[in-house]
Short mmCIF file of C-alpha atoms in Angstrom, two decimals:
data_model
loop_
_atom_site.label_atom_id
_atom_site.label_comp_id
_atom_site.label_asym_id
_atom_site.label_seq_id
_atom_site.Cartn_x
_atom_site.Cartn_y
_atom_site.Cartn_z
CA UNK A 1 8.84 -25.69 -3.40
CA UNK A 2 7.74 -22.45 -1.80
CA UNK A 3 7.27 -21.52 1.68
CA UNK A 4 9.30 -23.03 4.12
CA UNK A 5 12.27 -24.72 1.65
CA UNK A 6 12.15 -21.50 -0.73
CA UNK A 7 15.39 -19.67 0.65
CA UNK A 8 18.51 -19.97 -0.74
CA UNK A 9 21.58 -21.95 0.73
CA UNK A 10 23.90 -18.93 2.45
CA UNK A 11 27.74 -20.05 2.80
CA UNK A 12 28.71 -22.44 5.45
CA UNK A 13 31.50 -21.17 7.57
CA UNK A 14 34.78 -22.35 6.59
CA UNK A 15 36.15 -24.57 8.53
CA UNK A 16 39.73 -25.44 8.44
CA UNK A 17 40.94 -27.00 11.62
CA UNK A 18 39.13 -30.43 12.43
CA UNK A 19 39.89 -33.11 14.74
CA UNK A 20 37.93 -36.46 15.22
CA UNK A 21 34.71 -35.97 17.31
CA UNK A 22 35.90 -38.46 20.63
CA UNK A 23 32.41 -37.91 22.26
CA UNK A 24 29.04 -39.01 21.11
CA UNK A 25 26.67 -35.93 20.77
CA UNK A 26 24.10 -35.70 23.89
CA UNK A 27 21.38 -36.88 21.64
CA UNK A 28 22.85 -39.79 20.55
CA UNK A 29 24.25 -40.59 24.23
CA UNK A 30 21.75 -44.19 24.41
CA UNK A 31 23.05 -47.38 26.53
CA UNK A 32 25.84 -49.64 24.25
CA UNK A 33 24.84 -53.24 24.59
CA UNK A 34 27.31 -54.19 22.15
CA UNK A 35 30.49 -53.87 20.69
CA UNK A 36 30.29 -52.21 16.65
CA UNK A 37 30.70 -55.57 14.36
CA UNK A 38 31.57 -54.93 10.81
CA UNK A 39 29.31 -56.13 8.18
CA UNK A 40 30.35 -55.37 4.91
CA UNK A 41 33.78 -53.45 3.56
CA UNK A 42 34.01 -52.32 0.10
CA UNK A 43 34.96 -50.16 -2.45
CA UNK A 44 36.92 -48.30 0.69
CA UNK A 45 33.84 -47.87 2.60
CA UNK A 46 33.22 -50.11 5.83
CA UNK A 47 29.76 -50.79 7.58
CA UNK A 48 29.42 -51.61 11.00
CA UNK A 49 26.44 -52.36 13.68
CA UNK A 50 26.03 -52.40 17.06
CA UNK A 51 23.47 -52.56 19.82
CA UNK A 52 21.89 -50.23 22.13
CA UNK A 53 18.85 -48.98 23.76
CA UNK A 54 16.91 -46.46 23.52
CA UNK A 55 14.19 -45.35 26.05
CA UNK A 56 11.74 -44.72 23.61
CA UNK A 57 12.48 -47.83 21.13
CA UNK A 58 13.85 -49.98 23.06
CA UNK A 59 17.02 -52.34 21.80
CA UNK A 60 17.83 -51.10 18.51
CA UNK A 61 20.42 -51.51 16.04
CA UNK A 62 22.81 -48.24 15.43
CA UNK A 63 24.44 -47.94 11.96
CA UNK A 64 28.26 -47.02 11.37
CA UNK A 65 30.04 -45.91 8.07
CA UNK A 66 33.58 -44.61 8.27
CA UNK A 67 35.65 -44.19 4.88
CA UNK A 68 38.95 -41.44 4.01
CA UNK A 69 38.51 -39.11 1.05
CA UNK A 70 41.72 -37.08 -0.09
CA UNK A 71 39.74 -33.68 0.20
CA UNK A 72 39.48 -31.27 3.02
CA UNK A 73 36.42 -30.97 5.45
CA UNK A 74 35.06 -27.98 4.01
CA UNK A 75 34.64 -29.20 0.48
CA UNK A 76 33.02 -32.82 1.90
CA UNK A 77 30.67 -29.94 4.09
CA UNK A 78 29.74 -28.23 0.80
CA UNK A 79 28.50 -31.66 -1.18
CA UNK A 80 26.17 -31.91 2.28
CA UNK A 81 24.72 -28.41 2.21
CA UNK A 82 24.46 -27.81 -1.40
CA UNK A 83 21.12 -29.47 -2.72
CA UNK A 84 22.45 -30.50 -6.40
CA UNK A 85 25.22 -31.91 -4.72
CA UNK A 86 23.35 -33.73 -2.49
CA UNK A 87 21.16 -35.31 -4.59
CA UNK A 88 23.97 -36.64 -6.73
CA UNK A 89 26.21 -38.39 -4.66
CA UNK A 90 22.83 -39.84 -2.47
CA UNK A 91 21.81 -42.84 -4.18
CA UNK A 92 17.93 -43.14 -4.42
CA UNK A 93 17.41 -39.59 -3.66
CA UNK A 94 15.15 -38.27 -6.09
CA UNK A 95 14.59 -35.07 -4.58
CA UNK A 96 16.21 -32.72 -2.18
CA UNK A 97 15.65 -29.10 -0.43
CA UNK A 98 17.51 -27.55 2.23
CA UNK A 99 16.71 -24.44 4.24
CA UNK A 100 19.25 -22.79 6.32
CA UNK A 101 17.78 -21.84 9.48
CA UNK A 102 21.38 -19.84 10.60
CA UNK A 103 24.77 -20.19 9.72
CA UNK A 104 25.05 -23.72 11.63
CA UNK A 105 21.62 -25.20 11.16
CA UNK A 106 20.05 -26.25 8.12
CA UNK A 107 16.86 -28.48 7.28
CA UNK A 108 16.98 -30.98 4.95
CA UNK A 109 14.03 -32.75 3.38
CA UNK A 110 14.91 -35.42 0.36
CA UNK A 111 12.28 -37.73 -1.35
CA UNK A 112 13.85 -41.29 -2.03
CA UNK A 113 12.78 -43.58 -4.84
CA UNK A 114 13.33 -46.95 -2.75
CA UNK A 115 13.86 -50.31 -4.73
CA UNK A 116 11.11 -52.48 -3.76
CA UNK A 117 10.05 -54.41 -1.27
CA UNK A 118 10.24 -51.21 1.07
CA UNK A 119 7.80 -48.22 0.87
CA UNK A 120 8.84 -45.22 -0.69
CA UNK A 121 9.84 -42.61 1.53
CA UNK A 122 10.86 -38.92 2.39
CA UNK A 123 12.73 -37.52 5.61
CA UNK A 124 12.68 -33.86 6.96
CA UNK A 125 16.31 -33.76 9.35
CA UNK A 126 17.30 -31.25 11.21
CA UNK A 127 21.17 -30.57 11.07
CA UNK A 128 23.18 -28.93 13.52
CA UNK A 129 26.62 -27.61 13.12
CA UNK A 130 28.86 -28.14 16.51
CA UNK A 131 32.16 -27.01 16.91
CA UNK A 132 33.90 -27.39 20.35
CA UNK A 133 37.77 -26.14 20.08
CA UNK A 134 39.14 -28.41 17.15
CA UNK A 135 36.33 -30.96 17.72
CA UNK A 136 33.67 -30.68 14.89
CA UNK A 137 30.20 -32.61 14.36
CA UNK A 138 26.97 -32.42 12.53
CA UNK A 139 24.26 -33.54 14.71
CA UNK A 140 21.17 -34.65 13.04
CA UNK A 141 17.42 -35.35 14.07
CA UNK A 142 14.16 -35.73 12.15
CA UNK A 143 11.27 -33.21 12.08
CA UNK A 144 8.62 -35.52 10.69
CA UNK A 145 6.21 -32.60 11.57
CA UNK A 146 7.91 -29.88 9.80
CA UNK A 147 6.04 -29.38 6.28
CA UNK A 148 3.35 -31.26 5.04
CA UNK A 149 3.19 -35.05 3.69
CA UNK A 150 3.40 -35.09 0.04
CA UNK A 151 2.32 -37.61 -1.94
CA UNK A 152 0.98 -39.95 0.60
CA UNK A 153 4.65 -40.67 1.18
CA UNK A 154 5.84 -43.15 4.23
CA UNK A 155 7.58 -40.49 6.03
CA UNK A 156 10.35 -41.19 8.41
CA UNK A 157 10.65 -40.53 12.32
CA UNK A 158 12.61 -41.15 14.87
CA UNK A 159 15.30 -40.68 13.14
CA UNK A 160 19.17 -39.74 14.43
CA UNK A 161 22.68 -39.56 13.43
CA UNK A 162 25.87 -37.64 12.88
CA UNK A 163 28.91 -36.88 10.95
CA UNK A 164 31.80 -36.21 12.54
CA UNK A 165 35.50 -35.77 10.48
CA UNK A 166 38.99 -35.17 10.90
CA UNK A 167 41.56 -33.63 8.01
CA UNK A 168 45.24 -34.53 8.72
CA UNK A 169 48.00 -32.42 7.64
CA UNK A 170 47.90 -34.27 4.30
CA UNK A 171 44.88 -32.92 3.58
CA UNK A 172 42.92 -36.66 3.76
CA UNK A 173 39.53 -36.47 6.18
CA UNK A 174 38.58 -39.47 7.92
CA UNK A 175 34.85 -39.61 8.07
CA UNK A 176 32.30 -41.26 10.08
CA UNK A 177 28.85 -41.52 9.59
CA UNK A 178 26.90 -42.89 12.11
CA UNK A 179 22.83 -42.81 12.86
CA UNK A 180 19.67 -45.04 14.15
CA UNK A 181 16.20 -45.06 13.53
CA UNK A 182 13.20 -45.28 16.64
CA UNK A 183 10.45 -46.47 14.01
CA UNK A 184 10.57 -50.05 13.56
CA UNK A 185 10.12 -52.03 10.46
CA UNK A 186 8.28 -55.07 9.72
CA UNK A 187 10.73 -56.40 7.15
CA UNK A 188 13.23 -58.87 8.62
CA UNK A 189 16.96 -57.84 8.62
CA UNK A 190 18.39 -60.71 6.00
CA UNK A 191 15.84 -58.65 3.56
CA UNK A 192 16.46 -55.29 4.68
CA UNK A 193 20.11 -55.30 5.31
CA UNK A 194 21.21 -55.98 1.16
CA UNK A 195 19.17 -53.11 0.76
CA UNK A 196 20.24 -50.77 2.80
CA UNK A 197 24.44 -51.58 2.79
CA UNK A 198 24.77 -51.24 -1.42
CA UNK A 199 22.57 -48.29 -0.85
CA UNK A 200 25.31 -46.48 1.63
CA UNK A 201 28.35 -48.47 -0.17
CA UNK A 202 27.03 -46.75 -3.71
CA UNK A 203 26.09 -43.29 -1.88
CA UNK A 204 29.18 -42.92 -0.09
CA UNK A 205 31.45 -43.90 -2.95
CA UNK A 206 29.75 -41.52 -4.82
CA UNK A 207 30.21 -38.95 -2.19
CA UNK A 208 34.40 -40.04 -2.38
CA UNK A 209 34.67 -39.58 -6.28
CA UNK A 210 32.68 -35.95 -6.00
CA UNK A 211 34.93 -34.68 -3.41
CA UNK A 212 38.44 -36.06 -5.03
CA UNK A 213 37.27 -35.02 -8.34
CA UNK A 214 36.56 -31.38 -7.19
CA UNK A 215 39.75 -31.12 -4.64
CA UNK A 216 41.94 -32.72 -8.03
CA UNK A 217 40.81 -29.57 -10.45
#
């Protein structure tokens, strides 16, 4: 793709101090009408939901996926950044592009191939890089606007989220992945939800493996 997601990825700065992110990022910072209640836990992965509202979509749901991987921040960072990567460890991704915009912003568009009954669709997210002392996050928000539709695709908005890790001194990064979407869906949750957990249980094992398999050669 040429034009705006023609650049090349430059190197992310290295980062080798983390600690876990104890504040939610300002554009996450939406009213908690609930407590986070864990709905599945496998393969060393654990998804959680909770409440809250949002001004523009009202009472939502908010998704949470924490999991360790014996690998430092940095290379975890890299399997983000790095398109390839990316698109291997994502399940259902069947395309991906990233633009760097500086050295701690990037723009990432990826074209899923979604198991029916839900549309296919494609995402444009903004990603920021914050670091605050030892406190590290990557805040993300979508930029449905930011290159044209392709292929009539159901494009996603309203769209938000962040990473946020911490690397002890063994060298093991707790991870949590957390994110909610304003657009609202007509299929009902018991349908949906299947769908969407092995999606995120199969991603973000695949994410573990990539990470320990690079960190163990």
């Amino acid at each position: 793709m040429k034009g705006k997601f023609g650049v090349k990825i430059r190197p992310i700065l290295v980062l080798w101090a983390f600690a876990f992110l104890v504040s939610v990022n300002a554009s996450m910072a939406q009213e908690i009408l609930s407590r986070w209640e864990t709905a599945i836990e496998k393969n060393d992965v654990k998804i959680q939901y909770r409440w809250i509202r949002d001004d523009y979509a009202g009472k939502t749901r908010q998704i949470k996926v924490s999991f360790d991987i014996n690998a430092y921040a940095e290379v975890i960072l890299e399997s983000l950044i790095n398109p390839k990567k990316y698109s291997d460890w994502s399940n259902q991704v069947k395309k991906c592009e990233i633009e760097y915009l500086s050295d701690n912003e990037w723009v990432n568009y990826s074209q899923y191939n979604i198991p029916r009954p839900l549309k296919q669709r494609d995402i444009i997210v903004k990603n920021s890089l914050i670091i605050e002392g030892s406190y590290v996050t990557i805040a993300m928000k979508s930029l449905p606007e930011y290159m044209a539709y392709q292929n009539h695709d159901n494009r996603i908005e309203g769209y938000e989220g962040e990473w946020r890790m911490y690397t002890n001194s063994k060298g093991i990064t707790h991870v949590v992945f957390e994110s909610f979407c304003k657009t609202k869906t007509s299929l009902p949750r018991a349908v949906l939800d299947p769908i969407v957990q092995r999606i995120m249980i199969n991603s973000f094992s695949n994410l573990i493996k990539m990470c320990e398999n690079e960190t163990s050669n």
